[in-house]
Coordinates of C-alpha atoms in Angstrom, one line a residue:
M1 CA -55.8 -1.1 100.2
D2 CA -57.3 1.6 102.4
V3 CA -58.0 -1.2 104.7
L4 CA -54.3 -1.1 105.8
N5 CA -55.0 2.3 107.2
I6 CA -51.4 3.5 106.7
H7 CA -51.1 7.3 106.7
C8 CA -49.7 8.0 103.1
T9 CA -48.1 11.4 104.0
L10 CA -46.0 10.0 106.9
I11 CA -44.8 6.9 104.7
L12 CA -43.8 9.3 101.9
A13 CA -42.0 11.6 104.4
V14 CA -40.1 8.7 106.0
S15 CA -39.5 7.2 102.5
N16 CA -37.9 10.4 101.2
M17 CA -35.7 10.8 104.2
T18 CA -34.6 7.3 104.3
M19 CA -33.9 7.1 100.7
A20 CA -31.9 10.3 100.8
L21 CA -29.7 9.2 103.7
T22 CA -29.2 5.7 102.5
A23 CA -28.2 7.0 98.9
H24 CA -25.8 9.6 100.4
S25 CA -24.2 6.9 102.5
C26 CA -23.6 4.5 99.6
V27 CA -22.3 7.2 97.3
A28 CA -19.8 8.1 100.0
E29 CA -18.7 4.5 100.0
G30 CA -18.2 4.6 96.3
N31 CA -21.0 2.2 95.3
A32 CA -21.6 3.6 91.9
Q33 CA -23.8 0.8 90.9
M34 CA -26.4 1.2 93.7
D35 CA -30.1 1.1 92.8
S36 CA -31.3 3.9 94.9
K37 CA -35.0 3.1 94.6
S38 CA -34.4 -0.6 95.5
F39 CA -32.1 0.2 98.4
G40 CA -34.3 2.9 99.8
L41 CA -37.2 0.6 99.7
K42 CA -35.3 -1.9 101.7
A43 CA -34.4 0.8 104.2
Q44 CA -37.9 2.1 104.6
K45 CA -39.1 -1.5 105.4
K46 CA -36.3 -2.0 108.0
L47 CA -36.8 1.5 109.6
L48 CA -40.6 1.3 109.7
G49 CA -40.5 -2.1 111.0
K50 CA -38.3 -1.0 114.0
M51 CA -40.7 2.1 114.4
A52 CA -43.7 -0.1 114.7
S53 CA -42.4 -1.2 118.2
S54 CA -43.4 2.2 119.5
K55 CA -47.1 2.5 120.3
K56 CA -47.0 6.2 119.8
V57 CA -45.3 5.9 116.3
T58 CA -47.8 3.1 115.4
K59 CA -50.7 5.4 116.0
A60 CA -49.3 7.8 113.4
F61 CA -49.7 5.1 110.7
I62 CA -52.9 3.4 111.9
D63 CA -56.1 5.6 112.3
D64 CA -57.8 5.9 115.8
Q65 CA -60.5 3.4 114.9
M66 CA -58.0 0.6 114.0
A67 CA -55.8 1.5 116.9
S68 CA -58.6 1.0 119.3
L69 CA -59.6 -2.3 117.7
L70 CA -55.9 -3.4 118.1
D71 CA -55.9 -2.3 121.8
N72 CA -58.8 -4.4 122.5
V73 CA -57.2 -7.4 120.7
Y74 CA -54.2 -6.9 122.8
R75 CA -56.3 -6.9 126.0
L76 CA -58.0 -10.1 124.8
C77 CA -54.8 -12.0 124.1
K78 CA -53.3 -10.7 127.4
T79 CA -56.3 -11.9 129.4
Y80 CA -56.5 -15.2 127.5
S81 CA -52.7 -16.1 128.0
N82 CA -52.1 -14.1 131.1
N83 CA -48.7 -13.3 129.4
K84 CA -48.1 -9.6 128.4
K85 CA -45.0 -10.8 126.3
D86 CA -47.1 -13.0 124.1
A87 CA -49.7 -10.4 123.7
D88 CA -47.3 -7.7 122.8
K89 CA -45.7 -10.0 120.2
V90 CA -48.9 -10.7 118.5
I91 CA -49.9 -7.0 118.1
K92 CA -46.5 -5.9 117.1
N93 CA -46.2 -8.6 114.4
I94 CA -49.5 -7.5 113.0
I95 CA -48.4 -3.9 113.0
K96 CA -45.2 -4.5 111.4
I97 CA -46.5 -6.7 108.6
T98 CA -49.4 -4.2 108.0
I99 CA -46.8 -1.4 107.6
K100 CA -44.5 -3.4 105.3
I101 CA -47.3 -4.4 103.0
G102 CA -48.4 -0.8 102.9
I103 CA -44.8 0.2 101.9
L104 CA -44.7 -2.3 99.2
Y105 CA -48.1 -1.1 97.9
R106 CA -47.2 2.7 97.9
N107 CA -44.1 1.8 96.0
N108 CA -46.0 -0.2 93.2
Q109 CA -44.1 -3.3 94.1
F110 CA -47.0 -5.7 93.7
S111 CA -47.6 -7.4 90.3
Q112 CA -50.9 -7.5 88.6
E113 CA -51.3 -11.0 90.0
E114 CA -50.3 -10.1 93.3
I115 CA -52.8 -7.2 93.3
A116 CA -55.5 -9.7 92.2
L117 CA -54.4 -11.9 95.2
T118 CA -54.7 -9.0 97.6
E119 CA -58.3 -8.6 96.4
R120 CA -59.0 -12.3 97.0
F121 CA -57.3 -12.0 100.5
L122 CA -59.5 -8.9 101.4
K123 CA -62.6 -10.8 100.4
K124 CA -61.7 -13.9 102.3
F125 CA -60.7 -11.9 105.4
R126 CA -64.0 -10.0 105.4
S127 CA -65.8 -13.4 105.2
V128 CA -63.9 -14.6 108.1
I129 CA -64.8 -11.4 110.1
L130 CA -68.3 -11.9 109.4
T131 CA -68.1 -15.7 110.2
F132 CA -66.5 -14.7 113.6
I133 CA -69.3 -12.3 114.4
S134 CA -71.8 -14.9 113.4
F135 CA -70.3 -17.6 115.5
Y136 CA -70.1 -15.3 118.5
E137 CA -73.5 -13.7 118.4
V138 CA -75.5 -16.9 117.6
P139 CA -75.2 -19.4 120.5
Y140 CA -74.0 -22.9 119.7
S141 CA -73.2 -22.1 116.1
F142 CA -69.4 -22.2 116.3
D143 CA -67.7 -24.6 113.9
K144 CA -64.1 -24.7 114.9
N145 CA -62.9 -26.7 111.8
H146 CA -64.4 -24.2 109.6
M147 CA -63.0 -21.2 111.4
I148 CA -59.5 -22.6 111.5
K149 CA -59.6 -23.6 107.9
S150 CA -60.8 -20.1 106.8
L151 CA -57.9 -18.5 108.9
N152 CA -55.4 -20.9 107.2
D153 CA -56.7 -20.0 103.9
C154 CA -56.0 -16.3 104.7
Q155 CA -52.6 -17.1 106.0
D156 CA -51.5 -19.0 102.9
M157 CA -52.8 -16.1 100.8
L158 CA -50.9 -13.5 102.8
V159 CA -47.6 -15.4 102.8
T160 CA -47.9 -16.1 98.9
L161 CA -48.4 -12.3 98.6
I162 CA -45.3 -11.2 100.5
K163 CA -42.8 -14.1 100.2
R164 CA -41.3 -12.5 96.9
H165 CA -40.7 -9.2 98.7
L166 CA -40.2 -9.7 102.3
T167 CA -37.7 -12.0 104.5
D168 CA -38.4 -15.3 106.1
K169 CA -38.5 -13.3 109.3
S170 CA -41.6 -11.5 108.0
V171 CA -43.2 -14.8 106.9
G172 CA -42.5 -16.1 110.5
R173 CA -44.3 -13.2 111.9
I174 CA -47.4 -13.9 109.8
N175 CA -47.2 -17.5 110.8
M176 CA -46.9 -16.7 114.4
V177 CA -50.0 -14.5 114.5
F178 CA -52.2 -17.1 112.6
A179 CA -50.9 -20.0 114.8
Y180 CA -51.9 -18.0 117.8
F181 CA -55.5 -17.2 116.6
C182 CA -55.8 -20.7 115.1
D183 CA -54.9 -22.5 118.4
S184 CA -57.7 -24.9 119.2
N185 CA -57.8 -23.9 123.0
F186 CA -58.0 -20.3 122.1
Q187 CA -60.8 -21.0 119.8
D188 CA -62.7 -22.9 122.4
T189 CA -62.3 -20.3 124.9
V190 CA -63.3 -17.4 122.6
F191 CA -66.5 -19.2 121.6
E192 CA -67.5 -21.0 124.8
P193 CA -71.0 -19.6 126.0
E194 CA -69.7 -18.2 129.3
T195 CA -66.2 -17.1 128.1
P196 CA -64.1 -15.1 130.6
L197 CA -63.1 -13.1 127.4
K198 CA -66.6 -11.8 126.9
P199 CA -65.9 -8.1 127.9
H200 CA -63.1 -7.7 125.4
I201 CA -64.8 -9.7 122.6
D202 CA -68.1 -7.7 123.0
K203 CA -66.0 -4.5 122.2
I204 CA -64.1 -6.2 119.4
V205 CA -67.4 -7.4 117.7
S206 CA -69.0 -3.9 118.1
Q207 CA -65.9 -2.3 116.5
L208 CA -65.8 -4.9 113.7
N209 CA -69.5 -4.2 112.9
K210 CA -68.8 -0.5 112.7
L211 CA -65.9 -1.1 110.3
I212 CA -68.1 -3.2 108.2
D213 CA -70.9 -0.6 108.2
D214 CA -68.3 2.0 107.3
G215 CA -67.0 0.1 104.3
V216 CA -63.6 -0.3 105.8
I217 CA -63.7 -4.1 105.9

């Protein structure tokens, strides 16, 4: 799960602070039956989900390499749609889901079956990244149906992984992100030979190749 690039120390610090505050609040209200661990975990997810809206806070949880990649994905989305709001939403949803999955993992919330599913997802996602790079670098090799199906497979696995732990709102965030990148017009624009998105994609591909070489993906 290192690919999530979430800073363990900060998560634990926020975790301890949040659990202490929420436990104190519930005890004060006389809730003697409270499950502190469960309640604290829910509070962590809510708190860090809100914190993900801040770019400065986000970079405390995601290392510089991944932050730079996300910045370029943001620029790609903004240039494509000419809509800052849509680009903001895509990146914020990616960050919020990443942080929440990281919290679940750090708190040992995944079953053995879910851990196995995570490994399958990471393997599939790596394959999608390699396919994306190949389609972009090799002229006229783009197969849109294959690309969209591969992304949909990743989407299904990710939703299955988190649906037992997170809310429908989180599932909606995942679906929104994948719907954006699976959009037929978006795919055509990215892979057309003279795409106006080339300056951004060149940077993204270079960064992805480095992440692969470094064993992060």
